[in-house]
Amino acid sequence: MSPTTRPWRTEDVWARLRERTRARIALGRAGAGLPTAALLEFQAAHAQARDAVHAPFETGELRETLARLEHPCMSVASRAGDRARYLQRPDLGRRLRPEDRERLGAPAGVGRPSTPDLVVVIGDGLSATATMAHAGPVLERLLAALPAHGVDVGPVVLAEQARVALADEIGEALAARQTLILLGERPGLSSPDSLSGYLTWAPRVGRRDSERNCVSNIRPVGGL
């Protein structure tokens, strides 16, 4: 074999890259279409994404976690009312029901800071699947770590049919210095369970998205 001759390569040159990402790359083809296995995987992922959008927000485990930690909890809902209206009217998902706004604005009780440094809101967003899977562990670690830094954490608010901006009105009603809302993001075809956290200083109705900090794709394989 001459020095310039190279042996024929039969290995899959994409294999190492596929090991490092969940993105759909180098799927191959069967004629003008995808191979059967790749097509079935795509259809399954699409079904998972649709299911995540429409999944009900079950808060039982979150309530159990907060009860074990002896941390106060409140429940609210947006003006969307139900899932269909939530998807059709994003604006309604950004505002509290009037009765919830009035209840949150009531005077602070025993054990509830009158002006908490932080209020954590946990919402379903566009993937209750993500919220139910990952918000609990994140919340537990936050509540364990923040008091050591002198942060007064107000009641955790569980919010149904919630958009990101709903935390602005919640924080304003509770006179919070800042809010952190954890909620499920719009599912992708490789990420039906992506949780995000949005931190907003001096929350009030009318805040712009550019006034928030965001950490996205919070999940065990979020780095892939």
CSV table of C-alpha atoms in Angstrom, one decimal, residues 34-150:
chain,number,residue,atom,x,y,z
A,34,LEU,CA,-36.8,8.2,6.4
A,35,PRO,CA,-36.0,4.7,7.5
A,36,THR,CA,-38.9,3.0,9.3
A,37,ALA,CA,-37.2,3.1,12.7
A,38,ALA,CA,-36.4,6.8,12.5
A,39,LEU,CA,-40.0,7.6,11.3
A,40,LEU,CA,-41.5,5.6,14.2
A,41,GLU,CA,-39.2,7.4,16.7
A,42,PHE,CA,-40.2,10.8,15.2
A,43,GLN,CA,-44.0,9.9,15.5
A,44,ALA,CA,-43.5,8.7,19.1
A,45,ALA,CA,-41.7,11.9,20.0
A,46,HIS,CA,-44.4,14.0,18.4
A,47,ALA,CA,-47.0,12.2,20.4
A,48,GLN,CA,-45.0,12.7,23.7
A,49,ALA,CA,-44.8,16.5,22.9
A,50,ARG,CA,-48.6,16.7,22.3
A,51,ASP,CA,-49.3,14.7,25.5
A,52,ALA,CA,-47.0,17.1,27.5
A,53,VAL,CA,-48.9,20.1,26.3
A,54,HIS,CA,-52.3,18.7,27.3
A,55,ALA,CA,-51.3,16.9,30.5
A,56,PRO,CA,-53.2,18.0,33.6
A,57,PHE,CA,-51.2,19.7,36.4
A,58,GLU,CA,-51.1,17.2,39.3
A,59,THR,CA,-49.7,19.0,42.4
A,60,GLY,CA,-50.0,16.2,44.9
A,61,GLU,CA,-46.3,15.4,45.1
A,62,LEU,CA,-45.3,19.1,45.3
A,63,ARG,CA,-47.7,19.6,48.2
A,64,GLU,CA,-46.3,16.6,50.0
A,65,THR,CA,-42.7,18.0,49.5
A,66,LEU,CA,-43.8,21.4,50.9
A,67,ALA,CA,-45.6,19.8,53.8
A,68,ARG,CA,-42.5,17.7,54.7
A,69,LEU,CA,-40.4,20.9,54.5
A,70,GLU,CA,-43.0,22.8,56.6
A,71,HIS,CA,-43.1,25.5,54.0
A,72,PRO,CA,-46.4,27.4,53.3
A,73,CYS,CA,-48.1,26.8,50.0
A,74,MET,CA,-50.8,28.6,48.1
A,75,SER,CA,-52.8,27.7,44.9
A,76,VAL,CA,-53.9,30.1,42.2
A,77,ALA,CA,-55.1,30.0,38.6
A,78,SER,CA,-54.9,32.3,35.7
A,79,ARG,CA,-57.9,33.8,33.9
A,80,ALA,CA,-57.6,31.2,31.1
A,81,GLY,CA,-59.9,28.8,32.9
A,82,ASP,CA,-59.2,25.6,31.0
A,83,ARG,CA,-56.5,24.2,28.7
A,84,ALA,CA,-58.2,25.0,25.4
A,85,ARG,CA,-58.6,28.7,26.3
A,86,TYR,CA,-55.1,28.8,27.7
A,87,LEU,CA,-53.7,27.7,24.3
A,88,GLN,CA,-55.9,30.1,22.4
A,89,ARG,CA,-55.5,33.1,24.6
A,90,PRO,CA,-51.9,33.5,25.9
A,91,ASP,CA,-52.8,36.9,27.4
A,92,LEU,CA,-55.3,35.3,29.8
A,93,GLY,CA,-52.5,33.0,31.1
A,94,ARG,CA,-50.6,36.1,32.2
A,95,ARG,CA,-53.2,37.4,34.6
A,96,LEU,CA,-54.6,36.1,37.9
A,97,ARG,CA,-58.2,35.4,38.5
A,98,PRO,CA,-59.6,38.4,40.3
A,99,GLU,CA,-60.5,36.3,43.4
A,100,ASP,CA,-56.9,35.0,43.6
A,101,ARG,CA,-55.5,38.5,43.2
A,102,GLU,CA,-57.6,39.6,46.1
A,103,ARG,CA,-56.6,36.7,48.3
A,104,LEU,CA,-52.9,37.1,47.6
A,105,GLY,CA,-53.1,40.8,48.5
A,106,ALA,CA,-54.6,40.1,51.9
A,107,PRO,CA,-52.4,41.1,54.9
A,108,ALA,CA,-49.5,38.7,55.6
A,109,GLY,CA,-50.1,36.1,58.3
A,110,VAL,CA,-47.9,34.6,61.0
A,111,GLY,CA,-44.8,33.0,59.5
A,112,ARG,CA,-45.2,34.8,56.2
A,113,PRO,CA,-42.8,37.7,55.6
A,114,SER,CA,-44.6,40.9,54.9
A,115,THR,CA,-42.1,41.7,52.1
A,116,PRO,CA,-40.4,38.4,51.2
A,117,ASP,CA,-37.1,38.6,49.3
A,118,LEU,CA,-38.3,35.8,47.0
A,119,VAL,CA,-41.6,34.2,46.0
A,120,VAL,CA,-41.3,30.9,44.1
A,121,VAL,CA,-44.1,30.2,41.7
A,122,ILE,CA,-44.5,26.7,40.2
A,123,GLY,CA,-46.7,26.7,37.0
A,124,ASP,CA,-47.7,24.1,34.4
A,125,GLY,CA,-46.7,26.3,31.5
A,126,LEU,CA,-46.7,24.4,28.2
A,127,SER,CA,-45.6,21.1,29.7
A,128,ALA,CA,-47.0,20.0,33.0
A,129,THR,CA,-45.0,16.9,32.4
A,130,ALA,CA,-41.8,18.9,32.9
A,131,THR,CA,-43.1,20.7,36.0
A,132,MET,CA,-44.2,17.5,37.7
A,133,ALA,CA,-41.0,15.7,36.9
A,134,HIS,CA,-38.4,18.3,37.8
A,135,ALA,CA,-39.8,21.2,39.8
A,136,GLY,CA,-39.9,19.3,43.1
A,137,PRO,CA,-36.2,18.4,43.3
A,138,VAL,CA,-35.2,21.9,42.2
A,139,LEU,CA,-37.6,23.5,44.8
A,140,GLU,CA,-36.3,21.3,47.6
A,141,ARG,CA,-32.7,22.3,46.9
A,142,LEU,CA,-33.6,25.9,46.7
A,143,LEU,CA,-35.5,26.0,50.0
A,144,ALA,CA,-32.6,24.2,51.7
A,145,ALA,CA,-29.9,26.6,50.4
A,146,LEU,CA,-31.5,30.1,50.4
A,147,PRO,CA,-32.0,30.6,54.2
A,148,ALA,CA,-28.2,30.2,54.7
A,149,HIS,CA,-27.8,33.3,52.5
A,150,GLY,CA,-30.3,35.3,54.4
